[in-house]
Each structure stands twice: as C-alpha cells, then as structure tokens.
Tab-separated table of C-alpha atoms (C1' of nucleotides) in Angstrom:
chain	number	residue	atom	x	y	z
Z	132	UNK	CA	-14.829	8.195	-11.577
Z	133	UNK	CA	-14.124	5.404	-9.629
Z	134	UNK	CA	-10.372	4.209	-10.557
Z	135	UNK	CA	-9.681	0.748	-10.765
Z	136	UNK	CA	-7.812	0.432	-7.674
Z	137	UNK	CA	-9.414	-2.758	-5.988
Z	138	UNK	CA	-11.311	-1.653	-2.384
Z	139	UNK	CA	-12.136	-3.735	0.048
Z	140	UNK	CA	-15.444	-4.260	-0.920
Z	141	UNK	CA	-14.363	-5.457	-4.206
Z	142	UNK	CA	-11.600	-8.037	-2.489
Z	143	UNK	CA	-14.693	-8.886	0.080
Z	144	UNK	CA	-16.599	-9.680	-2.710
Z	145	UNK	CA	-14.855	-11.159	-5.333
Z	146	UNK	CA	-13.662	-14.236	-2.405
Z	147	UNK	CA	-17.304	-14.892	-1.494
Z	148	UNK	CA	-17.528	-15.224	-4.636
Z	149	UNK	CA	-15.003	-17.738	-4.884
Z	150	UNK	CA	-16.293	-19.281	-1.819
Z	151	UNK	CA	-18.744	-18.215	0.673
Z	152	UNK	CA	-17.046	-17.320	4.113
Z	153	UNK	CA	-17.479	-15.702	7.445
Z	154	UNK	CA	-15.558	-12.357	8.102
Z	155	UNK	CA	-13.464	-13.983	10.450
Z	156	UNK	CA	-12.832	-16.379	7.633
Z	157	UNK	CA	-11.909	-13.715	4.987
Z	158	UNK	CA	-9.508	-12.169	7.451
Z	159	UNK	CA	-8.057	-15.732	8.456
Z	160	UNK	CA	-7.174	-16.324	4.408
Z	161	UNK	CA	-5.755	-12.757	3.427
Z	162	UNK	CA	-3.174	-13.041	6.131
Z	163	UNK	CA	-2.513	-16.116	4.965
Z	164	UNK	CA	-1.236	-14.497	2.346
Z	165	UNK	CA	-0.058	-11.459	4.233
Z	166	UNK	CA	2.736	-10.190	3.085
Z	167	UNK	CA	1.013	-10.028	-0.820
Z	168	UNK	CA	-1.908	-8.129	0.474
Z	169	UNK	CA	-2.268	-6.362	3.777
Z	170	UNK	CA	-5.255	-8.101	5.130
Z	171	UNK	CA	-8.099	-5.759	6.314
Z	172	UNK	CA	-9.083	-5.136	9.907
Z	173	UNK	CA	-12.212	-5.966	11.790
Z	174	UNK	CA	-13.080	-2.706	12.003
Z	175	UNK	CA	-13.182	-2.232	8.285
Z	176	UNK	CA	-14.147	-5.688	7.215
Z	177	UNK	CA	-17.499	-6.419	9.388
Z	178	UNK	CA	-19.246	-3.316	8.370
Z	179	UNK	CA	-18.056	-3.875	4.721
Z	180	UNK	CA	-19.758	-7.079	4.788
Z	181	UNK	CA	-22.790	-4.971	6.631
Z	182	UNK	CA	-22.868	-3.039	3.418
Z	183	UNK	CA	-22.929	-5.618	1.322
Z	184	UNK	CA	-25.588	-7.351	3.002
Z	185	UNK	CA	-28.101	-4.129	2.602
Z	186	UNK	CA	-27.239	-3.563	-0.851
Z	187	UNK	CA	-28.423	-6.967	-1.864
Z	188	UNK	CA	-25.342	-8.444	-3.233
Z	189	UNK	CA	-24.995	-11.042	-0.569
Z	190	UNK	CA	-26.701	-13.253	2.275
Z	191	UNK	CA	-26.167	-14.537	5.057
Z	192	UNK	CA	-26.524	-17.570	6.657
Z	193	UNK	CA	-25.676	-18.254	10.540
Z	194	UNK	CA	-24.017	-21.196	11.465
Z	195	UNK	CA	-25.052	-22.377	15.288
Z	196	UNK	CA	-21.722	-25.355	16.406
Z	197	UNK	CA	-21.741	-26.620	19.167
Z	198	UNK	CA	-18.150	-26.877	19.290
Z	199	UNK	CA	-17.223	-23.150	18.872
Z	200	UNK	CA	-19.389	-19.906	18.514
Z	201	UNK	CA	-21.922	-19.152	15.799
Z	202	UNK	CA	-20.068	-17.479	12.538
Z	203	UNK	CA	-22.540	-15.989	9.955
Z	204	UNK	CA	-21.563	-17.221	6.369
Z	205	UNK	CA	-21.844	-14.954	3.480
Z	206	UNK	CA	-22.922	-16.321	-0.279
Z	207	UNK	CA	-23.288	-13.852	-3.177
Z	208	UNK	CA	-26.337	-13.460	-4.947
Z	209	UNK	CA	-26.912	-13.284	-8.851
Z	210	UNK	CA	-26.748	-9.682	-8.017
Z	211	UNK	CA	-23.274	-9.650	-6.412
Z	212	UNK	CA	-22.009	-11.742	-9.425
Z	213	UNK	CA	-23.052	-9.206	-11.748
Z	214	UNK	CA	-21.380	-6.269	-9.688
Z	215	UNK	CA	-18.540	-8.288	-9.915
Z	216	UNK	CA	-18.229	-9.079	-13.206
Z	217	UNK	CA	-19.048	-5.745	-14.133
Z	218	UNK	CA	-16.079	-4.146	-11.523
Z	219	UNK	CA	-13.838	-7.141	-13.078
Z	220	UNK	CA	-14.588	-6.302	-16.584
Z	221	UNK	CA	-13.754	-2.573	-17.126
Z	222	UNK	CA	-10.167	-1.487	-17.647
Z	223	UNK	CA	-8.578	-3.205	-15.025
Z	224	UNK	CA	-5.407	-0.878	-14.666
Z	225	UNK	CA	-4.821	2.757	-14.964
Z	226	UNK	CA	-3.451	2.424	-11.844
Z	227	UNK	CA	0.085	1.167	-11.806
Z	228	UNK	CA	0.129	0.095	-8.480
Z	229	UNK	CA	1.599	-3.399	-7.273
Z	230	UNK	CA	-1.094	-3.627	-4.528
Z	231	UNK	CA	-3.602	-3.539	-7.356
Z	232	UNK	CA	-2.295	-5.716	-9.341
Z	233	UNK	CA	-1.847	-8.474	-6.754
Z	234	UNK	CA	-5.111	-7.827	-5.372
Z	235	UNK	CA	-6.259	-8.904	-9.077
Z	236	UNK	CA	-4.300	-11.989	-9.196
Z	237	UNK	CA	-5.906	-13.111	-5.749
Z	238	UNK	CA	-9.470	-12.716	-7.963
Z	239	UNK	CA	-8.341	-14.073	-10.782
Z	240	UNK	CA	-10.352	-16.804	-10.539
Z	241	UNK	CA	-14.085	-14.652	-10.894
Z	242	UNK	CA	-12.273	-13.477	-14.263
Z	243	UNK	CA	-12.685	-14.608	-17.325
Z	244	UNK	CA	-9.526	-16.336	-19.085
Z	245	UNK	CA	-9.649	-13.597	-21.729
Z	246	UNK	CA	-9.564	-10.783	-19.038
Z	247	UNK	CA	-6.885	-12.719	-16.947
Z	248	UNK	CA	-4.570	-12.623	-20.039
Z	249	UNK	CA	-5.640	-8.657	-20.880
Z	250	UNK	CA	-4.434	-8.015	-17.075
Z	251	UNK	CA	-0.938	-10.190	-17.562
Z	252	UNK	CA	-0.417	-8.296	-21.095
Z	253	UNK	CA	-1.280	-4.660	-19.328
Z	254	UNK	CA	0.821	-5.539	-16.003
Z	255	UNK	CA	3.991	-7.060	-18.506
Z	256	UNK	CA	3.383	-3.473	-20.272
Z	257	UNK	CA	3.658	-1.438	-17.621
Z	258	UNK	CA	6.673	-3.053	-16.064
Z	259	UNK	CA	8.340	-3.207	-18.413
Z	260	UNK	CA	8.298	0.824	-19.122
Z	261	UNK	CA	8.672	1.351	-15.404
Z	262	UNK	CA	12.221	-0.501	-16.154
Z	263	UNK	CA	13.193	1.682	-18.844
Z	264	UNK	CA	12.713	4.525	-16.906
Z	265	UNK	CA	14.409	3.132	-13.803
Z	266	UNK	CA	17.072	2.041	-16.089
Z	267	UNK	CA	17.101	5.601	-17.429
Z	268	UNK	CA	17.063	7.102	-13.383
Z	269	UNK	CA	20.347	3.992	-12.937
Z	270	UNK	CA	22.294	5.410	-15.710
Z	271	UNK	CA	21.941	9.187	-14.756
Z	272	UNK	CA	23.217	8.147	-11.771
Z	273	UNK	CA	26.354	6.044	-12.568
Z	274	UNK	CA	28.193	9.421	-12.364
Z	275	UNK	CA	28.236	9.909	-8.648
Z	276	UNK	CA	30.081	6.795	-6.441
Z	277	UNK	CA	26.613	6.532	-3.790
Z	278	UNK	CA	25.832	3.255	-3.347
Z	279	UNK	CA	22.473	3.897	-1.136
Z	280	UNK	CA	21.199	5.898	-3.572
Z	281	UNK	CA	21.296	3.449	-5.632
Z	282	UNK	CA	20.271	0.601	-3.656
Z	283	UNK	CA	16.072	1.381	-3.936
Z	284	UNK	CA	16.606	1.863	-8.025
Z	285	UNK	CA	18.526	-1.284	-7.871
Z	286	UNK	CA	15.958	-3.510	-5.956
Z	287	UNK	CA	12.869	-1.845	-8.435
Z	288	UNK	CA	15.087	-3.453	-11.356
Z	289	UNK	CA	15.089	-6.771	-9.438
Z	290	UNK	CA	11.746	-6.577	-9.030
Z	291	UNK	CA	10.484	-5.652	-12.330
Z	292	UNK	CA	12.543	-7.795	-14.097
Z	293	UNK	CA	11.442	-10.456	-11.561
Z	294	UNK	CA	8.051	-9.911	-12.196
Z	295	UNK	CA	8.055	-9.586	-15.584
Z	296	UNK	CA	9.884	-13.093	-16.153
Z	297	UNK	CA	6.932	-14.387	-13.693
Z	298	UNK	CA	4.367	-13.024	-15.846
Z	299	UNK	CA	5.864	-14.283	-19.005
Z	300	UNK	CA	5.875	-17.709	-17.383
Z	301	UNK	CA	2.605	-17.778	-16.785
Z	302	UNK	CA	1.095	-16.468	-19.973
Z	303	UNK	CA	3.046	-19.445	-20.919
Z	304	UNK	CA	1.097	-21.723	-19.042
Z	305	UNK	CA	-1.712	-20.100	-19.633
Z	306	UNK	CA	-2.229	-20.251	-23.195
Z	307	UNK	CA	-0.654	-23.964	-22.985
Z	308	UNK	CA	-3.320	-24.693	-21.059
Z	309	UNK	CA	-6.245	-23.686	-22.959
Z	310	UNK	CA	-5.061	-25.177	-26.178
Z	311	UNK	CA	-4.926	-28.943	-24.043
Z	312	UNK	CA	-8.369	-27.713	-22.898
Z	313	UNK	CA	-9.711	-27.151	-26.856
Z	314	UNK	CA	-8.674	-30.827	-27.640
Z	315	UNK	CA	-9.436	-32.863	-24.427
Z	316	UNK	CA	-12.975	-31.545	-22.477
Z	317	UNK	CA	-11.484	-32.293	-19.052
Z	318	UNK	CA	-9.819	-31.183	-16.489
Z	319	UNK	CA	-10.146	-27.319	-17.528
Z	320	UNK	CA	-10.807	-24.014	-16.516
Z	321	UNK	CA	-12.204	-23.421	-13.187
Z	322	UNK	CA	-13.704	-20.590	-14.540
Z	323	UNK	CA	-15.795	-22.614	-17.060
Z	324	UNK	CA	-16.750	-24.948	-14.648
Z	325	UNK	CA	-18.054	-22.658	-11.709
Z	326	UNK	CA	-19.880	-20.755	-14.836
Z	327	UNK	CA	-21.336	-23.685	-16.169
Z	328	UNK	CA	-22.987	-25.009	-12.486
Z	329	UNK	CA	-24.281	-22.367	-11.585
Z	330	UNK	CA	-27.599	-23.126	-9.745
Z	331	UNK	CA	-29.073	-19.671	-8.169
Z	332	UNK	CA	-31.241	-19.568	-5.298
Z	333	UNK	CA	-31.874	-23.100	-4.939
Z	334	UNK	CA	-31.398	-22.750	-0.839
Z	335	UNK	CA	-33.488	-21.252	1.715
Z	336	UNK	CA	-31.210	-18.077	2.432
Z	337	UNK	CA	-31.491	-15.936	5.605
Z	338	UNK	CA	-32.604	-19.495	7.108
Z	339	UNK	CA	-30.585	-20.297	9.985
Z	340	UNK	CA	-29.502	-23.732	9.671
Z	341	UNK	CA	-28.283	-25.646	12.802
Z	342	UNK	CA	-25.770	-28.293	13.528
Z	343	UNK	CA	-25.713	-28.896	17.259
W	291	UNK	CA	2.779	2.644	20.614
W	292	UNK	CA	4.029	3.894	17.380
W	293	UNK	CA	4.807	1.039	14.929
W	294	UNK	CA	7.540	0.686	12.181
W	295	UNK	CA	5.450	2.350	9.249
W	296	UNK	CA	7.075	4.918	7.614
W	297	UNK	CA	4.298	7.729	7.239
W	298	UNK	CA	4.753	10.492	4.811
W	299	UNK	CA	6.479	13.283	7.785
W	300	UNK	CA	9.249	10.582	7.789
W	301	UNK	CA	9.986	9.665	4.325
W	302	UNK	CA	9.256	13.442	3.075
W	303	UNK	CA	12.057	14.697	6.667
W	304	UNK	CA	14.351	11.708	5.179
W	305	UNK	CA	14.336	12.870	1.721
W	306	UNK	CA	14.926	16.423	2.697
W	307	UNK	CA	18.087	15.172	5.082
W	308	UNK	CA	19.530	13.525	1.710
W	309	UNK	CA	19.140	16.976	-0.398
W	310	UNK	CA	17.323	20.063	0.641
W	311	UNK	CA	14.069	20.455	-2.173
W	312	UNK	CA	10.846	22.125	-2.551
W	313	UNK	CA	7.579	20.077	-1.945
W	314	UNK	CA	7.223	19.929	-5.818
W	315	UNK	CA	10.602	18.114	-6.299
W	316	UNK	CA	9.666	15.563	-3.552
W	317	UNK	CA	6.643	15.010	-5.772
W	318	UNK	CA	8.478	14.603	-8.914
W	319	UNK	CA	10.791	12.357	-7.389
W	320	UNK	CA	9.124	10.003	-5.519
W	321	UNK	CA	6.979	10.469	-9.011
W	322	UNK	CA	9.881	9.102	-11.103
W	323	UNK	CA	10.038	5.976	-8.792
W	324	UNK	CA	6.124	5.631	-9.270
W	325	UNK	CA	5.787	1.703	-8.935
W	326	UNK	CA	7.952	1.497	-6.214
W	327	UNK	CA	6.434	3.758	-3.689
W	328	UNK	CA	3.015	5.754	-4.324
W	329	UNK	CA	4.003	8.970	-4.154
W	330	UNK	CA	1.695	11.488	-1.801
W	331	UNK	CA	-0.685	13.765	-3.013
W	332	UNK	CA	0.139	17.835	-2.669
W	333	UNK	CA	-2.880	17.157	-0.564
W	334	UNK	CA	-0.911	15.813	2.009
W	335	UNK	CA	2.522	17.129	0.829
W	336	UNK	CA	2.245	20.000	1.599
W	337	UNK	CA	0.384	20.130	4.865
W	338	UNK	CA	3.566	17.421	6.282
W	339	UNK	CA	6.532	20.359	5.260
W	340	UNK	CA	4.133	23.238	7.255
W	341	UNK	CA	4.142	20.870	10.195
W	342	UNK	CA	8.028	19.682	9.619
W	343	UNK	CA	8.950	23.270	9.696
W	344	UNK	CA	6.087	24.504	12.818
W	345	UNK	CA	8.134	21.484	14.546
W	346	UNK	CA	11.794	23.074	13.713
W	347	UNK	CA	12.342	20.134	12.068
W	348	UNK	CA	13.063	21.947	8.789
W	349	UNK	CA	13.699	25.476	7.519
W	350	UNK	CA	12.446	27.428	4.244
W	351	UNK	CA	14.581	29.395	1.695
W	352	UNK	CA	12.167	31.125	-0.756
W	353	UNK	CA	14.214	31.095	-3.750
W	354	UNK	CA	12.735	33.605	-6.621
W	355	UNK	CA	13.601	32.846	-10.012
W	356	UNK	CA	12.996	34.790	-13.140
W	357	UNK	CA	11.917	31.971	-15.273
W	358	UNK	CA	9.677	30.261	-13.238
W	359	UNK	CA	7.864	30.621	-10.466
W	360	UNK	CA	8.955	31.012	-6.465
W	361	UNK	CA	9.471	27.681	-5.527
W	362	UNK	CA	10.232	27.049	-0.904
W	363	UNK	CA	13.915	24.764	-0.592
W	364	UNK	CA	13.254	23.220	2.688
W	365	UNK	CA	16.507	21.663	4.864
W	366	UNK	CA	16.824	19.517	7.910
W	367	UNK	CA	18.057	21.326	10.989
W	368	UNK	CA	19.833	19.776	13.533
W	369	UNK	CA	17.186	18.711	15.361
W	370	UNK	CA	15.544	17.508	12.374
W	371	UNK	CA	18.678	15.288	12.112
W	372	UNK	CA	18.211	13.812	15.450
W	373	UNK	CA	14.811	12.977	14.922
W	374	UNK	CA	15.539	11.236	12.019
W	375	UNK	CA	17.729	9.161	13.333
W	376	UNK	CA	16.151	8.246	16.167
W	377	UNK	CA	12.697	7.088	13.419
W	378	UNK	CA	15.279	5.043	11.535
W	379	UNK	CA	17.302	3.710	14.348
W	380	UNK	CA	14.504	1.652	16.257
W	381	UNK	CA	13.708	-1.614	15.686
W	382	UNK	CA	13.276	-1.098	11.416
W	383	UNK	CA	10.762	-4.093	11.121
W	384	UNK	CA	7.862	-5.094	13.159
W	385	UNK	CA	6.111	-3.980	10.281
W	386	UNK	CA	6.719	-7.000	7.225
W	387	UNK	CA	5.284	-4.924	4.602
W	388	UNK	CA	6.687	-4.208	1.265
W	389	UNK	CA	6.265	-0.715	1.526
W	390	UNK	CA	7.945	-0.208	4.959
W	391	UNK	CA	10.986	-1.894	3.197
W	392	UNK	CA	10.971	-0.093	0.135
W	393	UNK	CA	10.286	2.827	2.080
W	394	UNK	CA	13.224	2.509	4.052
W	395	UNK	CA	15.574	1.246	0.867
W	396	UNK	CA	14.457	5.190	-0.626
W	397	UNK	CA	16.147	6.265	3.152
W	398	UNK	CA	19.325	3.519	2.663
W	399	UNK	CA	21.330	7.403	2.455
W	400	UNK	CA	20.174	8.497	5.902
W	401	UNK	CA	21.253	5.278	7.763
W	402	UNK	CA	24.203	3.957	9.406
W	403	UNK	CA	26.181	0.876	7.013
W	404	UNK	CA	25.242	-1.252	10.217
W	405	UNK	CA	21.756	-0.232	10.375
W	406	UNK	CA	21.009	-0.711	6.694
W	407	UNK	CA	22.950	-4.365	7.231
W	408	UNK	CA	20.297	-5.587	10.181
W	409	UNK	CA	17.211	-3.939	8.260
W	410	UNK	CA	18.500	-6.278	4.974
W	411	UNK	CA	18.926	-9.021	7.565
W	412	UNK	CA	16.161	-8.815	9.110
W	413	UNK	CA	13.769	-8.669	5.740
W	414	UNK	CA	15.704	-11.466	4.434
W	415	UNK	CA	14.506	-13.360	6.808
W	416	UNK	CA	10.717	-12.247	6.971
W	417	UNK	CA	10.529	-12.855	3.647
W	418	UNK	CA	12.232	-16.378	3.386
W	419	UNK	CA	10.200	-17.276	6.854
W	420	UNK	CA	6.614	-16.113	4.111
W	421	UNK	CA	8.565	-18.218	1.233
W	422	UNK	CA	7.788	-21.525	3.291
W	423	UNK	CA	4.211	-20.471	4.342
W	424	UNK	CA	3.448	-20.108	0.889
W	425	UNK	CA	5.147	-23.518	0.118
W	426	UNK	CA	2.914	-24.787	2.546
W	427	UNK	CA	-0.263	-23.685	1.215
W	428	UNK	CA	1.146	-24.072	-2.490
W	429	UNK	CA	1.137	-28.107	-1.260
W	430	UNK	CA	-1.787	-28.328	0.407
W	431	UNK	CA	-3.087	-27.026	-2.928
W	432	UNK	CA	-1.544	-29.403	-5.442
W	433	UNK	CA	-5.162	-31.840	-4.988
W	434	UNK	CA	-7.613	-29.729	-6.918
W	435	UNK	CA	-7.141	-28.661	-9.910
W	436	UNK	CA	-7.290	-25.195	-10.028
W	437	UNK	CA	-4.322	-23.169	-11.974
W	438	UNK	CA	-6.616	-19.501	-10.568
W	439	UNK	CA	-6.628	-20.423	-6.871
W	440	UNK	CA	-2.497	-20.819	-6.925
W	441	UNK	CA	-1.624	-17.961	-9.353
W	442	UNK	CA	-1.287	-15.084	-6.599
W	443	UNK	CA	0.659	-17.748	-4.367
W	444	UNK	CA	2.853	-18.769	-7.576
W	445	UNK	CA	3.319	-14.843	-8.051
W	446	UNK	CA	4.400	-14.526	-3.891
W	447	UNK	CA	7.023	-17.283	-4.466
W	448	UNK	CA	8.222	-15.773	-7.571
W	449	UNK	CA	8.820	-12.423	-6.084
W	450	UNK	CA	9.664	-13.553	-2.462
W	451	UNK	CA	12.464	-15.709	-4.235
W	452	UNK	CA	13.722	-12.540	-6.296
W	453	UNK	CA	13.568	-10.594	-3.328
W	454	UNK	CA	15.630	-13.067	-1.326
W	455	UNK	CA	17.969	-13.300	-4.098
W	456	UNK	CA	18.356	-9.629	-4.243
W	457	UNK	CA	19.244	-8.991	-0.582
W	458	UNK	CA	21.865	-11.867	-0.606
W	459	UNK	CA	23.358	-9.917	-3.610
W	460	UNK	CA	23.409	-6.435	-1.813
W	461	UNK	CA	24.640	-7.617	1.409
W	462	UNK	CA	27.526	-9.272	-0.864
W	463	UNK	CA	27.985	-6.259	-2.481
W	464	UNK	CA	27.780	-4.141	1.217
W	465	UNK	CA	31.162	-6.148	2.688
W	466	UNK	CA	32.660	-6.365	-0.093
W	467	UNK	CA	32.768	-2.629	-0.376
W	468	UNK	CA	32.727	-1.859	3.661
W	469	UNK	CA	35.764	-4.098	3.293
W	470	UNK	CA	37.534	-2.173	0.660
W	471	UNK	CA	36.900	1.086	3.039
W	472	UNK	CA	38.544	-0.307	5.773
W	473	UNK	CA	42.157	-0.532	3.430
W	474	UNK	CA	42.075	2.179	1.526
W	475	UNK	CA	40.249	5.541	3.142
W	476	UNK	CA	38.782	6.892	-0.205
W	477	UNK	CA	35.592	6.707	-2.668
W	478	UNK	CA	34.006	5.384	0.745
W	479	UNK	CA	30.437	5.777	2.197
W	480	UNK	CA	28.365	8.736	1.529
W	481	UNK	CA	26.772	7.852	4.933
W	482	UNK	CA	30.228	8.652	7.082
W	483	UNK	CA	31.240	11.823	4.735
W	484	UNK	CA	27.818	13.299	4.854
W	485	UNK	CA	27.864	13.177	8.614
W	486	UNK	CA	32.088	14.801	8.618
W	487	UNK	CA	31.089	17.550	6.191
W	488	UNK	CA	28.402	18.892	8.159
W	489	UNK	CA	28.491	22.861	8.632
W	490	UNK	CA	24.869	23.222	10.862
W	491	UNK	CA	23.908	26.532	11.124
W	492	UNK	CA	26.490	28.059	8.571
W	493	UNK	CA	24.284	30.250	6.187
W	494	UNK	CA	20.993	33.091	7.118
W	495	UNK	CA	18.045	30.578	7.409
W	496	UNK	CA	14.780	32.583	6.190
W	497	UNK	CA	16.764	34.739	4.558
W	498	UNK	CA	15.278	34.583	1.225
W	499	UNK	CA	17.882	35.097	-1.439
W	500	UNK	CA	17.207	36.459	-4.961
W	501	UNK	CA	18.929	35.752	-8.219
W	502	UNK	CA	17.034	37.700	-10.497
P	263	DA	C1'	-6.557	34.851	-26.118
P	264	DC	C1'	-5.856	30.357	-24.911
P	265	DA	C1'	-3.457	26.487	-22.617
P	266	DC	C1'	-0.186	24.228	-20.283
P	267	DT	C1'	3.987	23.320	-16.670
P	268	DC	C1'	5.492	24.841	-12.584
P	269	DA	C1'	4.263	25.722	-7.850
P	270	DT	C1'	1.818	26.408	-3.810
P	271	DG	C1'	-2.335	25.549	-0.438
P	272	DT	C1'	-6.938	24.625	1.583
P	273	DA	C1'	-11.085	22.059	2.896
P	274	DA	C1'	-14.403	17.925	2.355
P	275	DG	C1'	-14.545	14.119	2.631
P	276	DC	C1'	-13.725	8.660	1.498
P	277	DT	C1'	-11.431	4.356	3.479
P	278	DG	C1'	-9.111	2.102	7.194
P	279	DT	C1'	-7.069	1.755	12.008
P	280	DT	C1'	-6.660	1.149	17.295
P	281	DA	C1'	-9.276	0.572	20.901
P	282	DC	C1'	-12.487	-0.781	22.897
P	283	DA	C1'	-16.937	-3.666	24.167
P	284	DT	C1'	-19.069	-8.425	23.947
P	285	DG	C1'	-19.721	-12.881	23.833
P	286	DA	C1'	-19.237	-18.435	23.315
P	287	DT	C1'	-15.613	-22.498	24.191
P	288	DT	C1'	-11.691	-24.972	25.759
P	289	DA	C1'	-8.087	-25.783	27.314
P	290	DA	C1'	-4.339	-25.217	31.944
E	140	DT	C1'	-10.715	-19.196	37.007
E	141	DT	C1'	-7.972	-17.331	34.138
E	142	DA	C1'	-6.258	-17.236	29.358
E	143	DA	C1'	-6.472	-18.306	25.151
E	144	DT	C1'	-8.617	-19.106	20.492
E	145	DC	C1'	-13.009	-17.721	18.122
E	146	DA	C1'	-16.369	-14.718	16.773
E	147	DT	C1'	-18.879	-10.207	15.641
E	148	DG	C1'	-19.503	-5.533	16.092
E	149	DT	C1'	-18.740	-0.197	17.191
E	150	DA	C1'	-17.004	4.533	17.657
E	151	DA	C1'	-13.089	7.542	17.572
E	152	DC	C1'	-9.687	9.111	14.957
E	153	DA	C1'	-5.531	9.489	11.475
E	154	DG	C1'	-4.420	9.217	7.163
E	155	DC	C1'	-4.607	10.607	3.109
E	156	DT	C1'	-7.245	11.896	-1.532
E	157	DT	C1'	-10.285	14.367	-4.615
E	158	DA	C1'	-11.152	18.617	-6.081
E	159	DC	C1'	-10.865	23.179	-5.550
E	160	DA	C1'	-8.455	27.605	-5.809
E	161	DT	C1'	-4.461	30.873	-6.914
E	162	DG	C1'	-0.997	32.831	-9.058
E	163	DA	C1'	3.491	33.217	-12.299
E	164	DG	C1'	5.764	32.146	-16.534
E	165	DT	C1'	5.691	30.058	-21.388
E	166	DG	C1'	4.476	29.266	-25.907
E	167	DT	C1'	0.803	29.287	-29.045
DNA sequence: ACACTCATGTAAGCTGTTACATGATTAA
DNA sequence: TTAATCATGTAACAGCTTACATGAGTGT
C-alpha cells in the first residue's frame, strides 16, 4: 500500500533524528535548502509534530530563554528511531521522482552506508533509463524544426546526465571512504558513530528545563 | 493573489494549445516526460478538461474509430488562447521551484520568444543566487567531518551548476537563432508561424465527425 | 472465456496551503 | 508605539490521488 514517497512526517522524523530541533528550526533548515525540497508550511509542520508526539515517536523539551520566546525542542525516542529505520530500509524507490530522491539524500545521515549506496545505484539506473527514453523522444523530434518543443526534452537530458555524473562521483567517493575506514579506525562514518554513541532514556524527558 | 505556480489547468490548456488532444493523450505525453513533470492522474485530468470546457476555453470533438474506443479531442478556443497568454505573460517567477520552471519549459512553444528569454534569464539569476547560498552552507560545514550531511548540499550544487550551464547554452542558441531569422525569412520561430496561421472558427465545433 | 490496452468518468479521502490568531522580545 | 523577528498554533479550503465503475475493442 504505502509507497516510498517521503512525506512531511518522515522527513521531520528523520531531521529530528539527526539533531533535536524545534518546528521553527526545521522550517528554517529546510528553507535554507529552498530549491532542493519545498519547505512545508507551519500549518502542516506543527500538526505533524503533534502527531509524532502522540504516537510516541518523539518527546518535547520546552526551553525557556530570556532573550527570545520559549520554544519546543523535539527529540526522537527509541521507538521513533525504529520506525524511521523501518521506513528508510524498505525498497526506497518505486517512486522515480526527483523529490523523493532528494529527500532521502537530505536524510542520508540516517541511512546505513549500504542502504545509501543501494539508493544511489537504484537512482542511477532509473535516471539512465530515463535518459534513454528522452533520447528516443529527441530522435523522433529530429525531423521537424520546432526548437521550442525540444527545449524541455533537452533540459531533461542535461539534468539527467548531470545527475548520473554526480551519482558516479558520489559512489566513487563513498567506496574510497569506506576503504579508508576499513584500514584506519578513525574519522569514519558518522552513521556508525551515531549508532555506537546512542544512550537512550538518559535524561528526564518532558521536564522543562530553564535557562533564565 | 494567484501565484505563478503552474497548475494542472494551465498545463493542460497549454498542451492543448500546442496540439489538440484527448485526456488520455495528455496523460501519455506527460508520462513520457515522466521524471521531469509528474503526470496528473485521470482523477484530476478529466475534471480539469470538463472545467475548461464549461469555461469556454476549449471545445470537444468526439472522434469515433472502428479499431478502438471513441475519444474526445479537445481544442482551445480564441478565448482559451487569450486566457493562456494572460497567464504565461505575467511575472513568470516568484515561485523559484524547479517544477514551475520545467512546466513553463514544457509550454515553451506557447511563450513569445521575448517571454521565453526573460524566463530563462530570471531562472538563471535565481539558480545562481541559490548556488551562492549553498556554497555558504557548504563552507560552514567544512569543519566537521560528516560526509552524509554534505551529500544533499553537494547534489544541489551540482544540479544548480548544471542548470546554469544549460540555461547559458540555451540562451546562446536562442539569440543565434533569432539573429538568423532576422536575416533569412524562413525556417524560423514556430511561435510566429503559429500566430500567423491561426484560422479560428473555421470548422464546425462540437459536431462529431465519424471515420468508420 | 479471459485478460489486456484504450478510454472516460465519479466519489471519497489524504495532504498540504492560506489565512488567521496569539504572544513574547527586540529595535526604531 | 510601532514594526519586525521569533515562535506556536488552528480552521477552512484547494488540489490532487486512490479506488472504484463503466465500456469498447483486441488478442489468446
């Protein structure tokens, strides 16, 4: 049933897993990536956070500050982590849209290295196939002199080629990196380190702490 | 009020202006461009066509064929043309999303040459600015060794650069092309030719013609 | 007889936006 | 005191998808 489209809920959960934040922070962060992923409005962001809270996937910390208004810092629970991994581990694609791919890239820090590589390889194959199909369309348009009709196709081809090139480079970097890591045991995967340093249930959740 | 986002309605109207088609045809065409623009479902496509018809922006021709089911070929009216031009001539951007830009590219054949150039230049400026902002984020991330956090930024940069490069090339081609046209009066802009060869109100609209 | 593509349509529902409302804090 | 940024929230609505329903023609 549920397709691999990354919803706001999943995106928010993933971002919170990378770093505890407030709704406002999430919005600001996504806005800074602007063109990559459309940042959700508060009208969907805040209800999403409430839902995550009610489902026990996150907890809140109300932080009072003297200099500016109080804010609610959300933090994922163990259950939230589990739910996130379940989402990210599944097939990944089936939805060949750029949006979904980019959103998963934004959540790359939450992906296991193998899953990340698999994502990139899947995407490479999809884009490559897409490139071929656009080539065929372009060829069929070769006869008629209608430059405007070709523009979109041309653009698609250029972007698709740029994307495959980038993916190849990224895959190269990743394999090189993991090779380095297997030799020297330092400066390695943030994923592995995060996994290792998890200390769940350490602090008193839901207890507002004050910095006055 | 109305933002420059290209809705299904506008997209459909633009495609019909390029060439009379049925709803099924539109779907197939957009699906062939797949990755570029997400093709709308029939659940939104057919109601859109009905609305366009009721608003007098298009007319139907029911075409009966012996080999396969009948289909409804939609065709834009003069009023539809006018409405389309009004939409496409306005500011264009304000919505810096890739989606909107690509949709307008798909409708490039409906744009006046000057409007098309303006679109490309606007987009170039936006993407260039976006590139700078991503560069700044990348620079701020230079200290910490978290390759996963950089992935999305990196990807954004690569795509943005590819886009500016493509736009530059496209602008070059366009200026070269119009220069050619101003000298020789042939093989020129499809836009001008279409404008010239319009013969509105020629055939009996709404009269089902049969090919048995 | 069955499945498949072509072709059109409707209704229910999910998802997200717009517009509004609130309030604290800082700076003009 | 007025405007601006920070911060959270709600309700109404728009837009689109999913799932369903229908039916003609084609091939097995």
